[in-house]
């Protein structure tokens, strides 16, 4: 996570809880624009196959 490239001082530690997300593609990107127009442009993208089955839940083991 980037807070600021131009921070004048260090930023205090920020605890961010884990965020589960599904990665469904890999992309090759390049930087485009400057300042407020700074962005990434996708050069190529490769979709990934969906998982074969949902991961098993073992919540009962944690209690």
Coordinates of N, CA, C and O in Angstrom, one line a residue:
X1 N 0.9 -1.2 0.0 CA 0.0 0.0 0.0 C 0.9 1.2 0.0 O 1.8 1.3 0.8
X2 N 0.7 2.1 -0.9 CA 1.4 3.4 -1.0 C 0.6 4.5 -0.4 O -0.5 4.7 -0.8
X3 N 1.1 5.2 0.6 CA 0.4 6.3 1.2 C 0.8 7.6 0.5 O -0.1 8.3 0.1
X4 N 2.1 7.8 0.3 CA 2.5 9.0 -0.5 C 3.9 8.8 -0.9 O 4.8 8.4 -0.1
X5 N 4.2 9.1 -2.2 CA 5.6 9.0 -2.7 C 6.4 10.3 -2.2 O 7.6 10.3 -2.1
X6 N 5.6 11.3 -1.9 CA 6.3 12.6 -1.5 C 6.1 13.0 -0.1 O 6.1 14.2 0.3
X7 N 6.0 12.0 0.8 CA 5.8 12.3 2.2 C 7.1 13.0 2.8 O 8.2 12.6 2.5
X8 N 6.8 14.1 3.6 CA 8.0 14.8 4.1 C 8.5 14.1 5.4 O 9.6 14.5 5.9
X9 N 7.8 13.2 5.9 CA 8.3 12.4 7.1 C 7.7 11.0 7.1 O 6.8 10.8 6.3
X10 N 8.2 10.2 7.9 CA 7.7 8.8 8.0 C 6.2 8.8 8.4 O 5.8 9.6 9.2
X11 N 5.5 7.8 8.0 CA 4.1 7.6 8.4 C 4.0 6.5 9.4 O 4.7 5.5 9.3
X12 N 3.3 6.8 10.5 CA 3.1 5.8 11.6 C 2.6 4.5 11.0 O 1.9 4.5 10.0
X13 N 2.9 3.4 11.7 CA 2.5 2.1 11.4 C 1.0 2.0 11.3 O 0.3 2.6 12.2
X14 N 0.4 1.4 10.3 CA -1.0 1.2 10.1 C -1.3 -0.2 10.0 O -0.8 -0.9 9.1
X15 N -2.0 -0.8 10.9 CA -2.4 -2.2 10.9 C -3.6 -2.4 10.0 O -4.7 -1.9 10.3
X16 N -3.4 -3.1 8.9 CA -4.5 -3.3 7.9 C -4.8 -4.8 8.0 O -3.9 -5.7 7.8
X17 N -6.1 -5.1 8.3 CA -6.4 -6.6 8.4 C -6.3 -7.2 7.0 O -6.4 -6.6 6.0
X18 N -6.1 -8.6 7.0 CA -6.0 -9.3 5.7 C -7.2 -9.1 4.9 O -8.3 -9.0 5.4
X19 N -7.0 -9.0 3.6 CA -8.2 -8.8 2.7 C -8.1 -10.0 1.7 O -7.2 -10.0 0.9
X20 N -9.0 -11.0 1.8 CA -9.0 -12.1 0.9 C -9.5 -11.6 -0.5 O -10.5 -10.9 -0.6
X21 N -8.8 -11.9 -1.6 CA -9.4 -11.7 -2.9 C -8.9 -12.7 -3.8 O -7.9 -13.4 -3.6
X22 N -9.6 -12.9 -4.9 CA -9.3 -13.9 -5.9 C -8.5 -13.3 -7.0 O -8.8 -12.2 -7.6
X23 N -7.3 -13.9 -7.3 CA -6.5 -13.4 -8.4 C -6.9 -14.2 -9.6 O -6.8 -15.4 -9.7
X24 N -7.5 -13.5 -10.6 CA -8.0 -14.2 -11.8 C -7.3 -13.9 -13.1 O -7.6 -14.4 -14.1
X25 N -6.2 -13.0 -13.0 CA -5.4 -12.7 -14.2 C -4.1 -12.2 -13.8 O -3.9 -11.7 -12.7
X26 N -3.1 -12.3 -14.7 CA -1.8 -11.7 -14.6 C -1.7 -10.7 -15.7 O -2.1 -11.0 -16.8
X27 N -1.2 -9.5 -15.4 CA -1.2 -8.4 -16.4 C 0.2 -7.8 -16.4 O 0.9 -7.6 -15.4
X28 N 0.7 -7.6 -17.6 CA 1.9 -6.8 -17.9 C 1.5 -5.4 -18.1 O 0.7 -5.1 -19.0
X29 N 2.0 -4.4 -17.3 CA 1.6 -3.0 -17.5 C 2.8 -2.1 -17.6 O 3.9 -2.5 -17.4
X30 N 2.5 -0.9 -18.1 CA 3.5 0.1 -18.2 C 2.9 1.4 -17.6 O 1.7 1.6 -17.6
X31 N 3.8 2.2 -17.1 CA 3.4 3.5 -16.5 C 3.0 4.5 -17.7 O 3.7 4.5 -18.7
X32 N 2.0 5.2 -17.5 CA 1.6 6.2 -18.5 C 1.1 7.5 -17.7 O 0.6 7.4 -16.6
X33 N 1.3 8.6 -18.3 CA 0.9 9.9 -17.6 C 1.8 10.3 -16.5 O 2.8 9.7 -16.2
X34 N 1.5 11.5 -16.0 CA 2.3 12.1 -15.0 C 1.4 12.9 -14.0 O 0.3 13.3 -14.4
X35 N 1.8 13.1 -12.8 CA 1.0 13.8 -11.9 C -0.4 13.2 -11.6 O -0.5 12.1 -11.4
X36 N -1.4 14.1 -11.8 CA -2.8 13.6 -11.5 C -3.2 12.6 -12.6 O -4.2 11.9 -12.4
X37 N -2.5 12.6 -13.7 CA -2.9 11.7 -14.8 C -2.1 10.3 -14.7 O -2.1 9.5 -15.6
X38 N -1.3 10.1 -13.7 CA -0.5 8.9 -13.5 C -1.4 7.7 -13.5 O -2.4 7.7 -12.8
X39 N -1.0 6.7 -14.3 CA -1.8 5.5 -14.3 C -1.0 4.3 -14.9 O 0.2 4.6 -15.4
X40 N -1.5 3.2 -14.9 CA -0.9 2.0 -15.6 C -1.7 1.6 -16.8 O -3.0 1.6 -16.7
X41 N -1.1 1.3 -17.9 CA -1.8 0.8 -19.1 C -1.4 -0.7 -19.3 O -0.3 -1.0 -19.2
X42 N -2.4 -1.5 -19.5 CA -2.2 -2.9 -19.7 C -1.7 -3.2 -21.1 O -2.2 -2.7 -22.1
X43 N -0.5 -3.9 -21.1 CA 0.1 -4.2 -22.4 C -0.4 -5.6 -22.9 O -0.7 -5.8 -24.0
X44 N -0.5 -6.5 -21.9 CA -1.0 -7.9 -22.2 C -1.6 -8.4 -20.9 O -1.2 -8.1 -19.8
X45 N -2.6 -9.3 -21.0 CA -3.2 -9.9 -19.9 C -3.4 -11.4 -20.1 O -3.7 -11.8 -21.3
X46 N -3.2 -12.2 -19.1 CA -3.4 -13.6 -19.2 C -4.4 -14.0 -18.1 O -4.1 -14.0 -16.9
X47 N -5.6 -14.5 -18.5 CA -6.6 -15.0 -17.5 C -6.1 -16.3 -16.9 O -5.4 -17.1 -17.5
X48 N -6.4 -16.5 -15.6 CA -6.1 -17.7 -14.9 C -7.3 -18.6 -14.8 O -8.4 -18.0 -14.8
X49 N -7.1 -19.9 -14.8 CA -8.3 -20.8 -14.6 C -8.9 -20.6 -13.2 O -8.2 -20.3 -12.2
X50 N -10.2 -20.8 -13.2 CA -10.9 -20.8 -11.9 C -10.4 -21.9 -11.0 O -10.0 -23.0 -11.6
X51 N -10.5 -21.8 -9.7 CA -10.1 -23.0 -8.8 C -11.0 -24.2 -9.1 O -12.2 -24.0 -9.5
X52 N -10.5 -25.4 -9.0 CA -11.2 -26.6 -9.3 C -12.4 -26.8 -8.4 O -13.4 -27.2 -8.7
X53 N -12.2 -26.4 -7.1 CA -13.2 -26.6 -6.1 C -12.9 -25.5 -5.0 O -11.8 -25.1 -4.8
X54 N -14.0 -25.1 -4.3 CA -13.7 -24.1 -3.2 C -12.9 -24.7 -2.2 O -12.9 -25.9 -1.9
X55 N -12.0 -23.9 -1.5 CA -11.2 -24.5 -0.4 C -12.0 -25.0 0.7 O -13.1 -24.4 1.0
X56 N -11.6 -26.1 1.4 CA -12.4 -26.6 2.5 C -12.4 -25.7 3.7 O -11.4 -25.0 3.9
X57 N -13.5 -25.7 4.4 CA -13.6 -24.9 5.6 C -13.3 -25.7 6.8 O -13.9 -26.8 6.9
X58 N -12.5 -25.3 7.7 CA -12.2 -26.1 8.9 C -12.4 -25.2 10.1 O -11.6 -25.2 11.1
X59 N -13.4 -24.4 10.1 CA -13.6 -23.5 11.2 C -13.8 -24.3 12.6 O -13.5 -23.8 13.6
X60 N -14.4 -25.5 12.5 CA -14.6 -26.3 13.8 C -13.3 -26.6 14.5 O -13.2 -26.8 15.7
X61 N -12.2 -26.6 13.7 CA -10.9 -27.0 14.3 C -10.3 -25.8 15.1 O -9.4 -25.9 15.9
X62 N -10.8 -24.6 14.8 CA -10.2 -23.4 15.4 C -10.9 -23.0 16.8 O -10.4 -22.2 17.5
X63 N -12.0 -23.7 17.1 CA -12.7 -23.3 18.3 C -12.3 -23.9 19.6 O -11.5 -24.6 20.0

